[in-house]
mmCIF file of C-alpha atoms in Angstrom:
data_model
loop_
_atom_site.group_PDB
_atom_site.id
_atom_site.type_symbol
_atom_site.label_atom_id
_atom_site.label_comp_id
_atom_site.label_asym_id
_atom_site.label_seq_id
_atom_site.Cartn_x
_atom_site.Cartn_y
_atom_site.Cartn_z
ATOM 1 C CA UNK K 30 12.496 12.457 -6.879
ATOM 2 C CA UNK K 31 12.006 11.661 -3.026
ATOM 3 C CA UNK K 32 11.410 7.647 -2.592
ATOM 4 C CA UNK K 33 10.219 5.862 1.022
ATOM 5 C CA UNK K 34 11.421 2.776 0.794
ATOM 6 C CA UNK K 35 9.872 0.446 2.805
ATOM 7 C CA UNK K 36 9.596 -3.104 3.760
ATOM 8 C CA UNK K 37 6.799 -4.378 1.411
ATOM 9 C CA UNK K 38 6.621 -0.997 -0.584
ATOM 10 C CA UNK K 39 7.958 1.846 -2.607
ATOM 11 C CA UNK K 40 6.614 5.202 -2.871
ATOM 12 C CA UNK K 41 8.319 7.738 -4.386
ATOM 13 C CA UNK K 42 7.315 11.194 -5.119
ATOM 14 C CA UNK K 43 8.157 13.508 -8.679
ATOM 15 C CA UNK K 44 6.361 16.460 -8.408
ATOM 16 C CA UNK K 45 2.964 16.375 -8.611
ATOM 17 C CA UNK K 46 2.811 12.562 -9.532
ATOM 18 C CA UNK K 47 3.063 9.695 -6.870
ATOM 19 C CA UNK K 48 3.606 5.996 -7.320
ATOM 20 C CA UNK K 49 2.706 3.718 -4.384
ATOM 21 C CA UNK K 50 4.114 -0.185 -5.608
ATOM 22 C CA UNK K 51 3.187 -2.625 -3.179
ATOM 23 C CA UNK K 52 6.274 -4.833 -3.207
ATOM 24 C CA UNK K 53 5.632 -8.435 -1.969
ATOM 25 C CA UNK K 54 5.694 -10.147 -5.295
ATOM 26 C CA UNK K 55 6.880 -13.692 -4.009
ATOM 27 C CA UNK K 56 3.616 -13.526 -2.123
ATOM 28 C CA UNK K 57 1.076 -11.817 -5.012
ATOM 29 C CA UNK K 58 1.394 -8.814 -2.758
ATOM 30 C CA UNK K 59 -0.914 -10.466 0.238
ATOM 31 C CA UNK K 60 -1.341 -8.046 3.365
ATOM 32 C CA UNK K 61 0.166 -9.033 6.235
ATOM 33 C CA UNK K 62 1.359 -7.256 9.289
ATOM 34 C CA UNK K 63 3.923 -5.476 7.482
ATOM 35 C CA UNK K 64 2.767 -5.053 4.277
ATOM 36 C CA UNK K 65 -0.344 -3.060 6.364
ATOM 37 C CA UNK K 66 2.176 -0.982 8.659
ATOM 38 C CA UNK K 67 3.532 0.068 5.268
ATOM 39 C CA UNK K 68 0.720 1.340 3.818
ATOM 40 C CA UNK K 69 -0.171 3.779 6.984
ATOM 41 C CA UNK K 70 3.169 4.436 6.404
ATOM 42 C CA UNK K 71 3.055 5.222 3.224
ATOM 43 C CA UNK K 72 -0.458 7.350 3.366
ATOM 44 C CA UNK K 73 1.138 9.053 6.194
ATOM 45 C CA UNK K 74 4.062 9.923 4.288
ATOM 46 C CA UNK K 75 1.790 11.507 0.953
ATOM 47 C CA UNK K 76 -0.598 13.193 3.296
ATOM 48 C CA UNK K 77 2.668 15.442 4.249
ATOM 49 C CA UNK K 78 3.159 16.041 0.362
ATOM 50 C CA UNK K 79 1.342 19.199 -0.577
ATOM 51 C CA UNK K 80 2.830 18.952 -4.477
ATOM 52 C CA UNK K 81 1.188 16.016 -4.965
ATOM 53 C CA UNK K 82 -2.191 15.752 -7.556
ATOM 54 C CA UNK K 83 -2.406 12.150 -8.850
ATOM 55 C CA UNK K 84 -1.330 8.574 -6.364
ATOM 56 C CA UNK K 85 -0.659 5.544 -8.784
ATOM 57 C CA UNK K 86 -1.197 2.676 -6.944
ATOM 58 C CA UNK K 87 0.264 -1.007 -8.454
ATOM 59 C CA UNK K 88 2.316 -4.291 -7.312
ATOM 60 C CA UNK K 89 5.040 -5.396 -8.343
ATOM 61 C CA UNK K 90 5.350 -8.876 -10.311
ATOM 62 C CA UNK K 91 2.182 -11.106 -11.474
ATOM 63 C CA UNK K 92 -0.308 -8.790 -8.973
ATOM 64 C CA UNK K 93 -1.986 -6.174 -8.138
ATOM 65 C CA UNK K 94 -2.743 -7.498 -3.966
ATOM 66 C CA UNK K 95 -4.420 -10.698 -3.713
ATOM 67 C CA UNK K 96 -6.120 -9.703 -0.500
ATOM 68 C CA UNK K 97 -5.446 -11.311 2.548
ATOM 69 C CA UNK K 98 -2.164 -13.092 3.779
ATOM 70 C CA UNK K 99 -4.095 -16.779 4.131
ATOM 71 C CA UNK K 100 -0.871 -18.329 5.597
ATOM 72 C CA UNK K 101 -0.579 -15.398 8.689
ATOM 73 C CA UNK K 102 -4.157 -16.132 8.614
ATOM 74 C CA UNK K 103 -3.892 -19.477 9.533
ATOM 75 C CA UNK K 104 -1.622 -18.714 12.296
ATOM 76 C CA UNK K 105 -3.104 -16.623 14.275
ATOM 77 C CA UNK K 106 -1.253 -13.959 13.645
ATOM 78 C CA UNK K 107 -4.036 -11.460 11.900
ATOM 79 C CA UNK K 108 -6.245 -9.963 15.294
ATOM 80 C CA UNK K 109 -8.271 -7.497 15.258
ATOM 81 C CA UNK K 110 -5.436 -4.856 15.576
ATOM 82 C CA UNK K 111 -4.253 -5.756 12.264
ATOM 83 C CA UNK K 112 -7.936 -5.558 10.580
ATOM 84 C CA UNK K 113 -8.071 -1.637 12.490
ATOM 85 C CA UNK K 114 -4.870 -1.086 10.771
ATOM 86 C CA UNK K 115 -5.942 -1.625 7.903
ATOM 87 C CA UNK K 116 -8.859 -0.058 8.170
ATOM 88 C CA UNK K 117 -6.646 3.112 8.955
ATOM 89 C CA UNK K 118 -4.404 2.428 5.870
ATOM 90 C CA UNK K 119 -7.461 1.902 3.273
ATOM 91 C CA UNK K 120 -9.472 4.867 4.556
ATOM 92 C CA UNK K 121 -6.343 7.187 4.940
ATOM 93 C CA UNK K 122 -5.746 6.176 1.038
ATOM 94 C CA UNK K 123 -9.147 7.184 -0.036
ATOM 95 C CA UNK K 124 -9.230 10.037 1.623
ATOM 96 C CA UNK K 125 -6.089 11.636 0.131
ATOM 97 C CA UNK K 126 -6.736 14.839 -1.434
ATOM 98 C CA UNK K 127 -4.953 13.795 -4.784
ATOM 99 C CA UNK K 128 -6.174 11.667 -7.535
ATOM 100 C CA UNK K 129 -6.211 7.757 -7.100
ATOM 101 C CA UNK K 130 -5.344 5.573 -9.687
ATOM 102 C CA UNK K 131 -5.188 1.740 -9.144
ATOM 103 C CA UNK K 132 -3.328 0.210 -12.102
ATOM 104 C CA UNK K 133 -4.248 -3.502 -11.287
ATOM 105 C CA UNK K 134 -3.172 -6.700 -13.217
ATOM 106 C CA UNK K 135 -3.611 -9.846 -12.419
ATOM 107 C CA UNK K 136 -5.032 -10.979 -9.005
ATOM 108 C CA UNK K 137 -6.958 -8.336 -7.452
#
């Protein structure tokens, strides 16, 4: 199994399966500037994986992602550059040629 192990996520490969966990539990997995660097990242990362057939996409703790960091946010610190990267991120994700799965709980 090949894991990327990144700041607010995990995504580790096993053949033909992926699991993408977004990993900012303290925070219900909110997107900030990280946790959307990540996810390029991480789409990056299983659009080089030929193997793979099915992405399972989850959080970690109470969550799924509740949306937006509110508290980066409030300081200023989402511009627009963050909103094109995670544009990038999101669309990159759907486009993948495997199989999606979100396995939410909680806030979503």
């Amino acid at each position: 199994m090949l894991t990327l192990e990144l700041e607010t996520m995990r995504c580790e490969l096993d053949g033909h399966l992926a699991r993408l966990r977004f990993n900012r539990p303290g925070a219900l997995n909110a997107a900030n500037w990280a946790w959307v660097q990540d996810l390029v990242s991480a789409t990056d990362y299983l659009v080089q994986s030929a193997e793979t057939r099915v992405v399972i996409v989850s959080g970690e703790g109470r969550a799924f992602c509740s949306g937006l960091d509110t508290k980066e946010l409030a300081k200023g610190n989402l511009t627009i550059d963050w909103f094109e990267t995670w544009e990038r991120g999101v669309i990159a994700l759907a486009n993948l040629k495997a199989i999606s799965i979100a396995s939410i709980h909680g806030y979503c």
